[in-house]
């Protein structure tokens, strides 16, 4: 158990809908990262927050947004969902904002299915 | 586009065999290289973070080396066991990327008893 929690574990929704994925980092970790794992794709970095502020952005679609709250939990909002958004979404956390030199701890993931 | 290549894509070995796989990455602007193990139905788990050319890291039967000048890292598993069966991911971080990790697609290792 990495100490990172994600809810829900599974989510099935229809095209055009909006969903929110939630992540709580390990105790003491200030950085939260969101990744997307689609079929045949490697883990794709979406966005990073550190202590409430956005630190780095990857190939995140404009329909997607995220935030980190004062209690350090983070939410990833996905709107106007398309079939291609079906994927496994991981949250990870690390102690500092320099994610390159510190290992990241991954949550169990949220499996999103868009029908 | 930053390419992190892992080879082979998959590997089947017998229990007790030693094995190794490769992660290739751009040699310029190197910052760090991560290795993760990802077992089926679980989440990726960090094995090593390597930052210096010539770095060698070891954890039990698993070890890794790093060559930043030529842009590759090797992961070695000595005396593979069935519980080593997993996908092994490497991730590259380059200077100027705001410390973002770019992951390879992984090497799927299956160890037959």
Coordinates of C-alpha atoms in Angstrom, one line a residue:
Chain A
X1 CA 0.0 0.0 0.0
X2 CA 1.6 3.3 -1.2
X3 CA -0.5 5.5 1.1
X4 CA -2.1 7.3 -1.8
X5 CA -5.8 6.8 -2.1
X6 CA -8.0 7.4 -5.1
X7 CA -11.8 7.3 -5.5
X8 CA -13.8 5.9 -7.1
X9 CA -12.1 2.7 -8.2
X10 CA -14.3 2.3 -11.2
X11 CA -16.5 4.8 -13.1
X12 CA -18.9 4.2 -16.0
X13 CA -20.5 7.2 -17.6
X14 CA -21.9 8.3 -20.9
X15 CA -20.4 10.6 -23.6
X16 CA -20.9 14.2 -22.9
X17 CA -21.0 13.8 -19.2
X18 CA -18.7 15.3 -16.5
X19 CA -16.9 13.3 -13.8
X20 CA -14.6 14.1 -10.9
X21 CA -11.8 11.9 -9.7
X22 CA -10.4 12.3 -6.3
X23 CA -6.9 11.7 -4.8
X24 CA -5.4 11.9 -1.4
X25 CA -1.6 12.0 -1.3
X26 CA 0.6 10.2 1.2
X27 CA 0.8 11.8 4.6
X28 CA 3.3 14.6 4.4
X29 CA 3.6 14.7 0.6
X30 CA 2.9 18.1 -1.0
X31 CA 3.1 17.2 -4.7
X32 CA 0.3 15.5 -6.6
X33 CA 0.6 14.2 -10.1
X34 CA -2.1 13.0 -12.5
X35 CA -1.4 10.4 -15.2
X36 CA -3.5 8.8 -17.9
X37 CA -3.0 5.2 -19.1
X38 CA -4.9 4.5 -22.3
X39 CA -4.8 1.3 -24.3
X40 CA -1.5 0.8 -26.0
X41 CA -0.1 4.0 -24.5
X42 CA 2.4 4.5 -21.8
X43 CA 1.6 6.5 -18.7
X44 CA 1.0 10.0 -19.9
X45 CA 1.6 12.9 -17.5
X46 CA -1.3 15.3 -17.3
X47 CA -0.6 17.8 -14.6
X48 CA 1.2 18.4 -11.3
X49 CA 0.2 20.4 -8.2
X50 CA 2.5 21.4 -5.4
X51 CA 1.0 22.7 -2.1
X52 CA -2.0 24.0 -3.9
X53 CA -0.3 25.5 -6.9
X54 CA -0.1 24.2 -10.5
X55 CA 3.6 23.3 -11.2
X56 CA 3.8 21.5 -14.4
X57 CA 1.4 20.7 -17.2
X58 CA 1.6 17.9 -19.7
X59 CA -0.7 17.0 -22.6
X60 CA -3.8 17.7 -20.7
X61 CA -6.9 18.5 -22.8
X62 CA -8.8 21.7 -22.3
X63 CA -11.8 19.7 -21.3
X64 CA -9.8 18.5 -18.3
X65 CA -8.9 20.5 -15.2
X66 CA -7.5 19.8 -11.8
X67 CA -7.0 21.5 -8.5
X68 CA -5.4 20.8 -5.1
X69 CA -7.2 21.9 -2.0
X70 CA -5.7 23.2 1.3
X71 CA -5.9 19.8 2.8
X72 CA -3.7 18.7 -0.1
X73 CA -6.2 16.3 -1.7
X74 CA -6.6 16.8 -5.4
X75 CA -9.5 16.4 -7.9
X76 CA -9.3 15.9 -11.6
X77 CA -12.4 17.1 -13.5
X78 CA -13.1 15.6 -16.9
X79 CA -15.9 17.2 -18.9
X80 CA -17.7 16.7 -22.2
X81 CA -16.4 13.1 -22.1
X82 CA -15.6 11.2 -25.3
X83 CA -15.2 7.5 -25.9
X84 CA -11.4 8.1 -26.2
X85 CA -11.2 9.4 -22.6
X86 CA -11.8 5.8 -21.4
X87 CA -8.6 5.0 -19.5
X88 CA -7.0 4.3 -16.2
X89 CA -6.2 7.5 -14.3
X90 CA -3.5 7.4 -11.7
X91 CA -2.6 9.9 -9.1
X92 CA 0.8 9.9 -7.6
X93 CA 2.5 11.9 -4.8
X94 CA 5.9 12.9 -3.8
X95 CA 7.5 14.8 -0.9
X96 CA 8.7 17.8 -2.9
X97 CA 7.9 19.6 -6.2
X98 CA 11.1 18.4 -7.8
X99 CA 9.5 15.2 -9.0
X100 CA 12.4 14.3 -11.2
X101 CA 14.8 13.3 -8.4
X102 CA 12.3 11.9 -5.9
X103 CA 10.3 8.7 -6.4
X104 CA 6.6 9.0 -6.9
X105 CA 4.1 6.9 -5.0
X106 CA 1.1 5.8 -7.1
X107 CA -2.5 5.3 -6.0
X108 CA -4.5 2.3 -7.1
X109 CA -6.0 4.2 -10.0
X110 CA -9.5 5.0 -11.3
X111 CA -10.8 3.0 -14.2
X112 CA -13.0 5.3 -16.3
X113 CA -15.2 3.8 -19.0
X114 CA -17.1 6.2 -21.3
X115 CA -20.0 4.5 -23.2
Chain B
X1 CA 8.7 14.8 -29.1
X2 CA 10.6 13.1 -26.3
X3 CA 11.0 9.4 -26.9
X4 CA 11.7 6.9 -24.2
X5 CA 12.2 3.4 -25.7
X6 CA 12.2 0.2 -23.7
X7 CA 13.2 -3.2 -25.1
X8 CA 12.2 -5.8 -25.3
X9 CA 8.5 -5.2 -25.2
X10 CA 8.0 -8.6 -23.5
X11 CA 10.1 -11.4 -22.1
X12 CA 9.4 -14.9 -21.0
X13 CA 12.1 -16.6 -18.8
X14 CA 12.3 -19.6 -16.6
X15 CA 12.5 -19.4 -12.8
X16 CA 16.2 -19.0 -11.8
X17 CA 17.2 -17.3 -15.1
X18 CA 18.9 -13.9 -14.9
X19 CA 17.6 -11.3 -17.3
X20 CA 18.0 -7.7 -18.3
X21 CA 16.2 -5.0 -20.2
X22 CA 17.0 -1.6 -21.7
X23 CA 15.7 1.9 -21.4
X24 CA 16.9 4.4 -24.0
X25 CA 16.4 8.1 -23.7
X26 CA 17.7 11.3 -25.2
X27 CA 21.2 12.0 -23.9
X28 CA 21.0 15.7 -23.9
X29 CA 19.6 17.8 -20.9
X30 CA 19.4 14.7 -18.7
X31 CA 18.1 15.2 -15.2
X32 CA 16.9 11.9 -13.8
X33 CA 15.9 8.4 -14.7
X34 CA 13.3 6.4 -12.8
X35 CA 12.5 2.6 -12.8
X36 CA 9.1 1.3 -11.6
X37 CA 7.6 -2.1 -11.3
X38 CA 4.0 -2.5 -12.2
X39 CA 2.3 -5.8 -11.2
X40 CA -1.1 -6.7 -12.8
X41 CA -4.1 -5.2 -11.0
X42 CA -1.8 -3.0 -8.8
X43 CA -0.2 0.4 -9.2
X44 CA 3.4 1.2 -10.3
X45 CA 5.9 0.9 -7.5
X46 CA 9.2 2.8 -7.5
X47 CA 12.4 0.8 -7.7
X48 CA 15.1 3.3 -8.4
X49 CA 15.8 7.0 -9.1
X50 CA 19.1 7.6 -10.8
X51 CA 20.7 10.9 -11.4
X52 CA 24.4 10.6 -12.1
X53 CA 26.2 9.1 -15.0
X54 CA 27.6 5.7 -13.9
X55 CA 25.1 5.4 -11.1
X56 CA 24.4 1.8 -10.0
X57 CA 21.6 1.0 -7.7
X58 CA 20.6 -2.4 -6.2
X59 CA 17.6 -3.7 -4.3
X60 CA 17.8 -7.3 -3.5
X61 CA 18.1 -9.3 -6.7
X62 CA 17.3 -6.2 -8.9
X63 CA 19.9 -3.7 -10.0
X64 CA 20.2 -0.9 -12.4
X65 CA 22.9 1.0 -14.2
X66 CA 22.9 4.4 -15.9
X67 CA 24.8 5.8 -18.8
X68 CA 23.7 9.4 -19.4
X69 CA 26.3 10.1 -22.1
X70 CA 24.9 7.5 -24.4
X71 CA 21.4 7.7 -23.2
X72 CA 20.6 4.2 -21.7
X73 CA 19.9 2.4 -18.5
X74 CA 19.8 -1.3 -17.9
X75 CA 17.7 -3.2 -15.3
X76 CA 19.0 -6.6 -14.2
X77 CA 17.2 -9.3 -12.3
X78 CA 19.3 -12.1 -11.0
X79 CA 17.7 -15.5 -10.4
X80 CA 14.2 -14.5 -11.6
X81 CA 11.3 -15.7 -9.5
X82 CA 7.6 -16.0 -10.5
X83 CA 6.9 -13.0 -8.2
X84 CA 9.1 -10.9 -10.4
X85 CA 6.5 -11.1 -13.1
X86 CA 5.4 -7.6 -13.8
X87 CA 5.8 -4.7 -16.3
X88 CA 8.9 -2.7 -15.7
X89 CA 8.7 0.9 -16.6
X90 CA 11.4 3.5 -17.0
X91 CA 10.7 7.2 -16.9
X92 CA 13.0 10.1 -18.0
X93 CA 13.1 13.5 -16.6
X94 CA 15.0 16.2 -18.6
X95 CA 16.3 19.6 -17.4
X96 CA 13.8 22.3 -18.3
X97 CA 10.8 20.0 -18.3
X98 CA 9.6 21.3 -14.9
X99 CA 10.6 17.9 -13.6
X100 CA 7.9 16.1 -15.6
X101 CA 8.4 12.3 -16.1
X102 CA 8.1 10.8 -19.6
X103 CA 7.4 7.1 -19.3
X104 CA 8.3 4.3 -21.7
X105 CA 5.8 1.7 -22.6
X106 CA 7.5 -0.9 -20.4
X107 CA 8.9 -4.4 -20.6
X108 CA 6.5 -7.2 -19.6
X109 CA 8.4 -9.9 -17.8
X110 CA 6.8 -13.3 -17.3
X111 CA 8.7 -15.8 -15.1
X112 CA 7.6 -19.4 -15.5
X113 CA 8.0 -21.7 -12.5

